[in-house]
Tab-separated table of N, CA and C and ligand atoms in Angstrom:
chain	number	residue	atom	x	y	z
A	16	MET	N	-25.318	234.525	355.343
A	16	MET	CA	-24.499	234.035	354.066
A	16	MET	C	-25.328	233.849	352.816
A	17	HIS	N	-24.781	234.242	351.636
A	17	HIS	CA	-25.506	234.062	350.302
A	17	HIS	C	-25.451	232.687	349.784
A	18	ALA	N	-26.739	232.190	349.327
A	18	ALA	CA	-26.742	230.949	348.777
A	18	ALA	C	-25.996	230.925	347.303
A	19	THR	N	-25.219	229.970	347.005
A	19	THR	CA	-24.556	229.871	345.701
A	19	THR	C	-25.283	229.127	344.790
A	20	ILE	N	-25.347	229.551	343.471
A	20	ILE	CA	-25.877	228.994	342.315
A	20	ILE	C	-24.753	228.472	341.338
A	21	LEU	N	-24.872	227.252	340.833
A	21	LEU	CA	-23.889	226.588	339.843
A	21	LEU	C	-24.546	226.891	338.652
A	22	ILE	N	-24.006	227.645	337.699
A	22	ILE	CA	-24.543	227.966	336.218
A	22	ILE	C	-23.540	227.076	335.448
A	23	LEU	N	-24.008	225.997	334.659
A	23	LEU	CA	-23.162	225.113	333.851
A	23	LEU	C	-23.550	225.425	332.372
A	24	ASN	N	-22.442	225.222	331.636
A	24	ASN	CA	-22.711	225.102	330.127
A	24	ASN	C	-22.049	224.217	329.428
A	25	GLY	N	-22.731	223.759	328.591
A	25	GLY	CA	-22.111	222.388	327.852
A	25	GLY	C	-21.293	222.898	326.564
A	26	PRO	N	-20.979	221.853	325.694
A	26	PRO	CA	-20.118	221.969	324.411
A	26	PRO	C	-20.474	223.145	323.567
A	27	ASN	N	-19.346	223.649	323.231
A	27	ASN	CA	-19.494	224.649	322.118
A	27	ASN	C	-20.108	225.894	322.574
A	28	LEU	N	-20.686	226.073	323.666
A	28	LEU	CA	-21.270	227.428	324.188
A	28	LEU	C	-20.176	228.531	324.434
A	29	ASN	N	-18.794	227.948	324.534
A	29	ASN	CA	-17.802	229.029	324.512
A	29	ASN	C	-17.706	229.865	323.107
A	30	MET	N	-18.221	229.212	322.068
A	30	MET	CA	-18.184	229.937	320.880
A	30	MET	C	-19.385	230.885	320.645
A	31	LEU	N	-20.251	231.065	321.433
A	31	LEU	CA	-21.450	232.177	321.367
A	31	LEU	C	-20.918	233.474	320.922
A	32	GLY	N	-21.742	234.128	319.992
A	32	GLY	CA	-21.227	235.498	319.728
A	32	GLY	C	-20.309	235.420	318.603
A	33	VAL	N	-19.571	234.366	318.632
A	33	VAL	CA	-18.325	234.314	317.706
A	33	VAL	C	-18.454	233.503	316.408
A	34	ARG	N	-19.306	232.401	316.448
A	34	ARG	CA	-19.985	231.831	315.036
A	34	ARG	C	-21.509	231.637	315.183
A	35	GLN	N	-22.155	231.416	314.203
A	35	GLN	CA	-23.487	231.278	313.909
A	35	GLN	C	-24.448	232.343	314.812
A	36	PRO	N	-24.066	233.597	314.432
A	36	PRO	CA	-24.857	234.472	315.437
A	36	PRO	C	-26.358	234.533	314.718
A	37	GLU	N	-26.619	233.837	313.697
A	37	GLU	CA	-28.072	233.806	312.946
A	37	GLU	C	-28.815	233.009	313.865
A	38	ILE	N	-28.351	232.182	314.420
A	38	ILE	CA	-28.937	231.050	315.277
A	38	ILE	C	-28.883	231.455	316.730
A	39	TYR	N	-27.782	231.669	317.363
A	39	TYR	CA	-27.509	231.974	318.703
A	39	TYR	C	-27.468	233.342	319.145
A	40	GLY	N	-27.201	234.462	318.188
A	40	GLY	CA	-27.145	235.819	318.516
A	40	GLY	C	-25.708	236.306	318.727
A	41	TYR	N	-25.396	237.438	318.924
A	41	TYR	CA	-24.243	238.105	319.074
A	41	TYR	C	-23.742	238.119	320.605
A	42	GLU	N	-24.590	237.753	321.521
A	42	GLU	CA	-24.149	237.981	322.792
A	42	GLU	C	-23.197	236.745	323.070
A	43	THR	N	-22.033	237.185	323.640
A	43	THR	CA	-20.793	235.988	324.222
A	43	THR	C	-21.244	235.313	325.535
A	44	LEU	N	-20.742	234.232	325.741
A	44	LEU	CA	-20.839	233.718	327.133
A	44	LEU	C	-20.428	234.482	328.045
A	45	THR	N	-19.217	235.250	327.903
A	45	THR	CA	-18.483	236.080	328.914
A	45	THR	C	-19.911	237.341	329.231
A	46	GLU	N	-20.609	237.642	328.224
A	46	GLU	CA	-21.456	238.716	328.396
A	46	GLU	C	-22.590	238.269	329.404
A	47	ILE	N	-22.974	236.851	328.762
A	47	ILE	CA	-23.920	236.303	329.558
A	47	ILE	C	-23.708	236.072	331.185
A	48	GLU	N	-22.300	235.666	331.436
A	48	GLU	CA	-21.828	235.391	332.785
A	48	GLU	C	-21.867	236.851	333.681
A	49	ALA	N	-21.633	238.056	332.852
A	49	ALA	CA	-21.600	239.297	333.430
A	49	ALA	C	-22.994	239.564	333.981
A	50	ALA	N	-24.160	239.228	333.006
A	50	ALA	CA	-25.327	239.704	333.368
A	50	ALA	C	-25.919	238.867	334.401
A	51	CYS	N	-25.538	237.495	334.532
A	51	CYS	CA	-26.009	236.501	335.646
A	51	CYS	C	-25.387	237.238	336.948
A	52	ARG	N	-24.020	237.567	336.883
A	52	ARG	CA	-23.480	238.111	337.994
A	52	ARG	C	-24.165	239.184	338.747
A	53	SER	N	-24.590	240.186	337.754
A	53	SER	CA	-25.298	241.363	338.163
A	53	SER	C	-26.562	241.092	338.854
A	54	HIS	N	-27.492	240.109	337.923
A	54	HIS	CA	-28.748	239.797	338.544
A	54	HIS	C	-28.760	239.374	339.838
A	55	ALA	N	-27.658	238.143	339.965
A	55	ALA	CA	-27.598	237.341	341.085
A	55	ALA	C	-27.250	238.167	342.273
A	56	ALA	N	-26.627	239.191	342.159
A	56	ALA	CA	-26.223	240.192	343.301
A	56	ALA	C	-27.384	240.816	343.790
A	57	THR	N	-28.074	241.231	342.896
A	57	THR	CA	-29.680	242.041	343.336
A	57	THR	C	-30.405	240.777	343.926
A	58	LEU	N	-30.237	239.800	343.718
A	58	LEU	CA	-30.989	238.627	344.397
A	58	LEU	C	-30.539	238.251	345.502
A	59	GLY	N	-29.334	238.703	346.262
A	59	GLY	CA	-28.570	237.988	347.092
A	59	GLY	C	-28.057	236.752	346.994
A	60	LEU	N	-27.442	236.405	345.520
A	60	LEU	CA	-27.054	234.950	345.306
A	60	LEU	C	-25.651	235.113	344.952
A	61	ASP	N	-24.715	234.211	345.186
A	61	ASP	CA	-23.562	234.163	344.516
A	61	ASP	C	-23.710	233.065	343.271
A	62	VAL	N	-22.725	233.226	342.557
A	62	VAL	CA	-22.822	232.532	341.241
A	62	VAL	C	-21.433	231.921	340.997
A	63	ILE	N	-21.366	230.541	340.803
A	63	ILE	CA	-20.214	230.063	340.037
A	63	ILE	C	-20.609	229.728	338.601
A	64	PHE	N	-19.989	230.134	337.712
A	64	PHE	CA	-20.336	230.145	336.260
A	64	PHE	C	-19.301	229.321	335.263
A	65	ARG	N	-19.626	227.972	334.888
A	65	ARG	CA	-18.622	227.317	334.234
A	65	ARG	C	-19.137	226.911	332.874
A	66	GLN	N	-18.237	226.479	332.030
A	66	GLN	CA	-18.465	225.902	330.501
A	66	GLN	C	-17.417	224.949	330.431
A	67	SER	N	-17.961	223.746	329.943
A	67	SER	CA	-16.778	222.757	329.350
A	67	SER	C	-17.489	222.002	328.124
A	68	ASN	N	-16.545	221.624	327.511
A	68	ASN	CA	-16.751	220.725	326.384
A	68	ASN	C	-16.864	219.278	326.651
A	69	SER	N	-16.535	218.926	327.887
A	69	SER	CA	-16.454	217.331	328.364
A	69	SER	C	-17.442	217.047	329.214
A	70	GLU	N	-18.105	215.954	328.642
A	70	GLU	CA	-19.288	215.417	329.487
A	70	GLU	C	-18.855	215.025	330.894
A	71	GLY	N	-17.701	214.490	331.216
A	71	GLY	CA	-17.214	213.873	332.447
A	71	GLY	C	-16.770	215.200	333.436
A	72	GLU	N	-16.374	216.296	332.801
A	72	GLU	CA	-16.046	217.377	333.593
A	72	GLU	C	-17.478	218.161	334.070
A	73	LEU	N	-18.352	218.237	333.280
A	73	LEU	CA	-19.692	218.491	333.945
A	73	LEU	C	-20.226	217.706	334.859
A	74	VAL	N	-20.165	216.402	334.807
A	74	VAL	CA	-20.580	215.605	335.892
A	74	VAL	C	-19.926	215.732	337.166
A	75	ASP	N	-18.343	215.940	336.995
A	75	ASP	CA	-17.829	216.249	338.170
A	75	ASP	C	-18.245	217.520	339.100
A	76	TRP	N	-18.469	218.526	338.038
A	76	TRP	CA	-18.842	219.803	338.591
A	76	TRP	C	-20.319	219.398	339.392
A	77	ILE	N	-21.171	218.632	338.790
A	77	ILE	CA	-22.665	218.683	339.466
A	77	ILE	C	-22.407	217.757	340.475
A	78	GLN	N	-21.625	216.981	340.757
A	78	GLN	CA	-21.393	216.311	341.974
A	78	GLN	C	-20.899	217.016	343.005
A	79	GLN	N	-19.732	217.916	342.825
A	79	GLN	CA	-19.140	218.687	343.668
A	79	GLN	C	-20.031	219.840	343.902
A	80	ALA	N	-21.379	220.047	343.354
A	80	ALA	CA	-22.160	220.985	343.786
A	80	ALA	C	-22.803	220.565	345.257
A	81	ARG	N	-22.991	219.209	345.582
A	81	ARG	CA	-23.587	218.790	346.660
A	81	ARG	C	-22.861	219.457	347.886
A	82	GLY	N	-23.632	220.077	348.708
A	82	GLY	CA	-23.148	220.819	350.154
A	82	GLY	C	-22.740	222.070	349.696
A	83	ARG	N	-22.301	222.379	348.695
A	83	ARG	CA	-21.751	223.689	348.395
A	83	ARG	C	-22.707	224.758	347.734
A	84	CYS	N	-23.668	224.199	347.029
A	84	CYS	CA	-24.704	225.116	346.321
A	84	CYS	C	-26.146	224.733	346.544
A	85	ALA	N	-26.934	226.005	346.197
A	85	ALA	CA	-28.160	225.517	346.634
A	85	ALA	C	-29.148	225.206	345.584
A	86	GLY	N	-28.445	225.198	344.222
A	86	GLY	CA	-29.376	224.982	342.888
A	86	GLY	C	-28.514	225.048	341.847
A	87	ILE	N	-28.932	224.648	340.650
A	87	ILE	CA	-28.187	224.405	339.430
A	87	ILE	C	-28.941	225.030	338.542
A	88	ILE	N	-28.319	225.765	337.664
A	88	ILE	CA	-29.005	226.166	336.213
A	88	ILE	C	-28.019	225.590	335.174
A	89	ILE	N	-28.516	224.849	334.229
A	89	ILE	CA	-27.723	224.168	333.357
A	89	ILE	C	-28.388	224.263	331.735
A	90	ASN	N	-27.121	224.762	330.844
A	90	ASN	CA	-27.584	224.559	329.639
A	90	ASN	C	-26.627	223.477	329.010
A	91	PRO	N	-27.333	222.169	328.991
A	91	PRO	CA	-26.320	221.242	328.758
A	91	PRO	C	-25.681	220.969	327.047
A	92	ALA	N	-26.286	222.134	326.072
A	92	ALA	CA	-26.062	222.073	324.868
A	92	ALA	C	-26.496	220.737	324.263
A	93	ALA	N	-25.545	220.322	323.346
A	93	ALA	CA	-25.790	219.128	322.548
A	93	ALA	C	-26.184	217.771	323.423
A	94	TYR	N	-25.460	217.996	324.773
A	94	TYR	CA	-25.694	216.812	325.709
A	94	TYR	C	-26.884	216.692	326.264
A	95	THR	N	-27.660	217.601	326.062
A	95	THR	CA	-29.269	217.657	326.456
A	95	THR	C	-29.783	216.397	325.765
A	96	HIS	N	-29.549	216.252	324.642
A	96	HIS	CA	-30.120	215.282	323.735
A	96	HIS	C	-29.596	213.911	323.782
A	97	THR	N	-28.255	213.591	324.518
A	97	THR	CA	-27.724	212.567	324.382
A	97	THR	C	-27.275	211.750	325.771
A	98	SER	N	-27.438	212.607	326.686
A	98	SER	CA	-26.379	212.322	328.017
A	98	SER	C	-27.388	211.707	329.110
A	99	ILE	N	-27.092	210.476	329.261
A	99	ILE	CA	-27.913	209.750	330.512
A	99	ILE	C	-26.808	209.855	331.584
A	100	ALA	N	-25.508	210.223	331.535
A	100	ALA	CA	-24.496	210.453	332.603
A	100	ALA	C	-25.035	211.875	333.306
A	101	LEU	N	-25.391	212.818	332.402
A	101	LEU	CA	-25.691	214.221	333.044
A	101	LEU	C	-27.083	214.117	333.816
A	102	LEU	N	-27.879	213.149	333.112
A	102	LEU	CA	-29.182	213.066	333.883
A	102	LEU	C	-28.923	212.425	335.069
A	103	ASP	N	-28.087	211.331	335.158
A	103	ASP	CA	-28.247	210.656	336.508
A	103	ASP	C	-27.344	211.534	337.479
A	104	ALA	N	-26.277	212.430	336.909
A	104	ALA	CA	-25.747	213.231	338.082
A	104	ALA	C	-26.825	214.223	338.681
A	105	LEU	N	-27.563	214.899	337.722
A	105	LEU	CA	-28.604	215.831	338.088
A	105	LEU	C	-29.629	215.271	338.965
A	106	LEU	N	-29.945	213.865	338.715
A	106	LEU	CA	-31.000	213.347	339.468
A	106	LEU	C	-30.568	212.968	340.842
A	107	SER	N	-29.147	212.751	341.166
A	107	SER	CA	-28.913	212.381	342.371
A	107	SER	C	-28.093	213.618	343.163
A	108	VAL	N	-28.057	214.817	342.709
A	108	VAL	CA	-27.325	216.001	343.340
A	108	VAL	C	-28.453	216.422	344.575
A	109	GLY	N	-29.529	216.401	344.496
A	109	GLY	CA	-30.525	216.882	345.741
A	109	GLY	C	-30.602	218.132	345.766
A	110	MET	N	-30.730	218.929	344.661
A	110	MET	CA	-31.139	220.272	344.794
A	110	MET	C	-31.930	220.711	343.646
A	111	PRO	N	-32.755	221.761	343.360
A	111	PRO	CA	-33.393	222.184	342.365
A	111	PRO	C	-32.553	222.530	341.070
A	112	VAL	N	-32.973	221.909	340.017
A	112	VAL	CA	-32.271	222.056	338.891
A	112	VAL	C	-33.211	222.714	337.755
A	113	ILE	N	-32.719	223.649	336.993
A	113	ILE	CA	-33.558	224.455	336.040
A	113	ILE	C	-32.647	224.386	334.674
A	114	GLU	N	-33.118	223.946	333.699
A	114	GLU	CA	-32.599	223.650	332.392
A	114	GLU	C	-32.983	224.954	331.500
A	115	VAL	N	-31.929	225.476	330.830
A	115	VAL	CA	-31.957	226.634	330.010
A	115	VAL	C	-31.717	226.266	328.786
A	116	HIS	N	-32.353	226.936	327.482
A	116	HIS	CA	-31.699	226.814	326.073
A	116	HIS	C	-31.925	228.274	325.503
A	117	LEU	N	-31.062	228.528	324.886
A	117	LEU	CA	-30.920	229.679	324.119
A	117	LEU	C	-32.023	229.787	323.067
A	118	SER	N	-31.992	228.703	322.441
A	118	SER	CA	-33.160	228.769	321.325
A	118	SER	C	-34.399	227.708	321.902
A	119	ASN	N	-35.334	227.963	321.129
A	119	ASN	CA	-36.639	227.135	321.371
A	119	ASN	C	-36.353	225.680	320.682
A	120	ILE	N	-35.770	224.750	321.525
A	120	ILE	CA	-35.455	223.288	321.071
A	120	ILE	C	-36.713	222.701	320.451
A	121	HIS	N	-37.944	223.199	320.661
A	121	HIS	CA	-39.132	222.368	319.870
A	121	HIS	C	-39.419	222.931	318.722
A	122	ALA	N	-38.835	224.197	318.208
A	122	ALA	CA	-39.053	224.787	317.030
A	122	ALA	C	-37.877	224.577	316.109
A	123	ARG	N	-37.088	223.360	316.320
A	123	ARG	CA	-35.839	223.531	315.465
A	123	ARG	C	-35.923	221.981	314.808
A	124	GLU	N	-34.913	221.220	314.540
A	124	GLU	CA	-34.809	220.074	314.026
A	124	GLU	C	-35.377	218.896	315.043
A	125	PRO	N	-36.139	218.122	314.495
A	125	PRO	CA	-36.666	217.009	315.405
A	125	PRO	C	-35.902	216.538	316.372
A	126	PHE	N	-34.774	216.160	316.205
A	126	PHE	CA	-33.711	215.483	317.283
A	126	PHE	C	-33.456	216.517	318.546
A	127	ARG	N	-33.712	217.770	318.217
A	127	ARG	CA	-33.660	218.765	319.458
A	127	ARG	C	-34.841	218.685	320.344
A	128	ALA	N	-35.751	218.282	319.996
A	128	ALA	CA	-37.100	218.189	320.807
A	128	ALA	C	-37.113	217.532	321.874
A	129	GLN	N	-36.108	216.324	321.791
A	129	GLN	CA	-36.198	215.584	322.875
A	129	GLN	C	-34.944	215.936	323.949
A	130	SER	N	-35.478	216.337	325.358
A	130	SER	CA	-34.326	216.411	326.243
A	130	SER	C	-34.217	215.570	327.140
A	131	ILE	N	-33.119	214.765	327.146
A	131	ILE	CA	-32.747	213.538	328.043
A	131	ILE	C	-32.657	214.208	329.798
A	132	THR	N	-31.895	215.214	329.657
A	132	THR	CA	-31.573	215.916	330.976
A	132	THR	C	-32.815	216.636	331.699
A	133	ALA	N	-33.792	216.882	330.971
A	133	ALA	CA	-34.853	217.687	331.496
A	133	ALA	C	-35.715	217.077	332.604
A	134	ARG	N	-35.600	215.488	332.309
A	134	ARG	CA	-36.225	214.833	333.341
A	134	ARG	C	-35.819	215.046	334.867
A	135	ALA	N	-34.541	215.681	334.990
A	135	ALA	CA	-34.060	216.161	336.491
A	135	ALA	C	-34.378	217.413	336.671
A	136	ALA	N	-35.088	218.060	335.812
A	136	ALA	CA	-35.278	219.771	335.951
A	136	ALA	C	-36.682	219.996	336.388
A	137	HIS	N	-36.584	220.860	337.333
A	137	HIS	CA	-37.767	221.434	338.080
A	137	HIS	C	-38.609	222.102	336.893
A	138	GLY	N	-37.885	222.770	336.025
A	138	GLY	CA	-38.552	223.581	335.040
A	138	GLY	C	-37.566	223.794	333.749
A	139	LEU	N	-38.075	224.165	332.600
A	139	LEU	CA	-37.093	224.553	331.353
A	139	LEU	C	-37.573	225.858	330.827
A	140	ILE	N	-36.518	226.452	330.453
A	140	ILE	CA	-36.550	228.035	329.942
A	140	ILE	C	-36.079	228.075	328.646
A	141	GLY	N	-36.548	228.293	327.537
A	141	GLY	CA	-35.977	228.179	326.261
A	141	GLY	C	-36.306	229.284	325.135
A	142	GLY	N	-35.676	229.819	324.241
A	142	GLY	CA	-36.078	230.494	323.313
A	142	GLY	C	-35.969	232.196	323.458
A	143	PHE	N	-35.336	232.463	324.701
A	143	PHE	CA	-35.315	233.813	325.245
A	143	PHE	C	-33.727	234.129	325.113
A	144	GLY	N	-32.890	233.523	324.219
A	144	GLY	CA	-31.280	233.726	324.050
A	144	GLY	C	-30.852	233.814	325.741
A	145	GLY	N	-29.969	234.583	325.949
A	145	GLY	CA	-29.143	234.884	327.144
A	145	GLY	C	-29.941	235.492	328.247
A	146	HIS	N	-31.171	235.994	327.985
A	146	HIS	CA	-32.019	236.220	328.927
A	146	HIS	C	-32.604	234.996	329.796
A	147	GLY	N	-32.785	233.915	329.155
A	147	GLY	CA	-33.245	232.788	329.692
A	147	GLY	C	-32.646	232.451	330.982
A	148	TYR	N	-31.133	232.803	331.188
A	148	TYR	CA	-30.354	232.467	332.352
A	148	TYR	C	-30.920	233.289	333.478
A	149	ILE	N	-31.125	234.645	332.995
A	149	ILE	CA	-31.626	235.608	334.231
A	149	ILE	C	-33.163	235.175	334.628
A	150	LEU	N	-33.824	234.566	333.856
A	150	LEU	CA	-35.267	234.181	334.118
A	150	LEU	C	-35.062	232.981	335.004
A	151	ALA	N	-34.106	232.326	334.565
A	151	ALA	CA	-33.713	230.900	335.537
A	151	ALA	C	-33.403	231.440	337.140
A	152	LEU	N	-32.649	232.409	337.005
A	152	LEU	CA	-32.097	233.026	338.378
A	152	LEU	C	-33.489	233.165	339.210
A	153	TYR	N	-34.273	234.006	338.639
A	153	TYR	CA	-35.400	234.567	339.456
A	153	TYR	C	-36.372	233.325	339.816
A	154	ALA	N	-36.666	232.199	338.943
A	154	ALA	CA	-37.296	231.128	339.279
A	154	ALA	C	-36.659	230.336	340.332
A	155	LEU	N	-35.410	230.111	340.259
A	155	LEU	CA	-34.691	229.564	341.141
A	155	LEU	C	-34.672	230.227	342.798
A	156	THR	N	-34.631	231.604	342.687
A	156	THR	CA	-34.742	232.422	344.013
A	156	THR	C	-36.084	231.985	344.622
A	157	ARG	N	-37.191	231.884	343.586
A	157	ARG	CA	-38.606	231.755	344.030
A	157	ARG	C	-38.716	230.250	344.725
A	158	LEU	N	-38.156	229.336	344.003
A	158	LEU	CA	-38.237	227.945	344.593
A	158	LEU	C	-37.489	227.959	345.865
A	159	LEU	N	-36.250	228.456	346.036
A	159	LEU	CA	-35.622	228.239	347.124
A	159	LEU	C	-36.246	228.992	348.297
A	160	THR	N	-36.946	230.065	348.183
A	160	THR	CA	-37.692	230.805	348.935
A	160	THR	C	-38.956	229.942	349.487
A	161	GLU	N	-39.641	229.348	348.491
A	161	GLU	CA	-40.834	228.365	348.789
A	161	GLU	C	-40.369	227.314	349.881
A	162	THR	N	-39.167	226.571	349.346
A	162	THR	CA	-38.715	225.403	350.071
A	162	THR	C	-38.375	225.853	351.464
A	163	LYS	N	-37.726	227.157	351.901
A	163	LYS	CA	-37.243	227.655	353.005
A	163	LYS	C	-38.568	227.722	353.978
A	164	GLU	N	-39.750	228.421	353.264
A	164	GLU	CA	-40.912	228.770	354.204
A	164	GLU	C	-41.606	227.427	354.661
A	165	ASN	N	-41.521	226.339	353.365
A	165	ASN	CA	-42.254	225.168	353.690
A	165	ASN	C	-41.502	224.114	354.984
A	166	GLN	N	-40.377	224.723	355.216
A	166	GLN	CA	-39.575	224.067	356.099
A	166	GLN	C	-39.725	224.704	357.564
A	167	GLN	N	-39.936	225.956	357.577
A	167	GLN	CA	-40.231	226.627	358.757
A	167	GLN	C	-41.528	226.428	359.631
B	30	CA2	O1	-30.565	226.260	322.568
B	30	CA2	C1	-29.365	225.971	322.959
B	30	CA2	O2	-29.202	226.835	324.155
B	30	CA2	C2	-28.837	224.718	322.800
B	30	CA2	O3	-28.708	224.135	324.190
B	30	CA2	C3	-27.515	224.942	322.044
B	30	CA2	C4	-26.845	223.970	321.799
B	30	CA2	C5	-27.612	222.901	320.859
B	30	CA2	O4	-27.099	221.580	320.540
B	30	CA2	C6	-29.076	222.618	321.540
B	30	CA2	O5	-29.734	221.805	320.824
B	30	CA2	C7	-29.752	223.914	322.062
B	30	CA2	C8	-25.791	224.256	320.820
B	30	CA2	C9	-24.683	225.169	321.510
B	30	CA2	C10	-23.740	225.656	320.376
B	30	CA2	O6	-23.507	226.959	320.495
B	30	CA2	C11	-22.751	227.310	319.363
B	30	CA2	C12	-22.670	228.715	319.433
B	30	CA2	C13	-21.894	229.344	318.516
B	30	CA2	C14	-21.465	228.664	317.484
B	30	CA2	C15	-21.528	227.293	317.478
B	30	CA2	C16	-22.179	226.791	318.398
């Protein structure tokens, strides 16, 4: 059976490719989802790909991942910088988490340099646009393989 990876996207990421392409590029979230699905298939992974503008809905999806998913890739968008609720949910879910950002949050406004949610992440990928999600899939595959090998 394939492991399932939950890929979560926070507020306004549904506007990707439609508004502000000078910052976030022309790739839409639907195109990022398609790329994730095709790379995941080559890695033998299933993907659940979701976006919400609501903090509570993102928390619900993280909680529901327990027992169903092997890992989480999350771009919390603006909640990165504000959400203790998302941090608590990610800390308690009991599986590897990778945080992804399209932009390099350290090269932008100072308020974006702090990630509250990254405390729960095994690692962070930023500044590579939509390709960051693919890099995260590879990183998660390696983490899950290492965990399996250590359990044997
Ligand atoms: O670089 C990233 O991936 C961010 O998570 C994107 C967030 C931003 O608040 C974070 O600081 C960094 C913003 C996502 C909003 O995306 C839009 C896309 C198109 C038009 C408007 C917003």
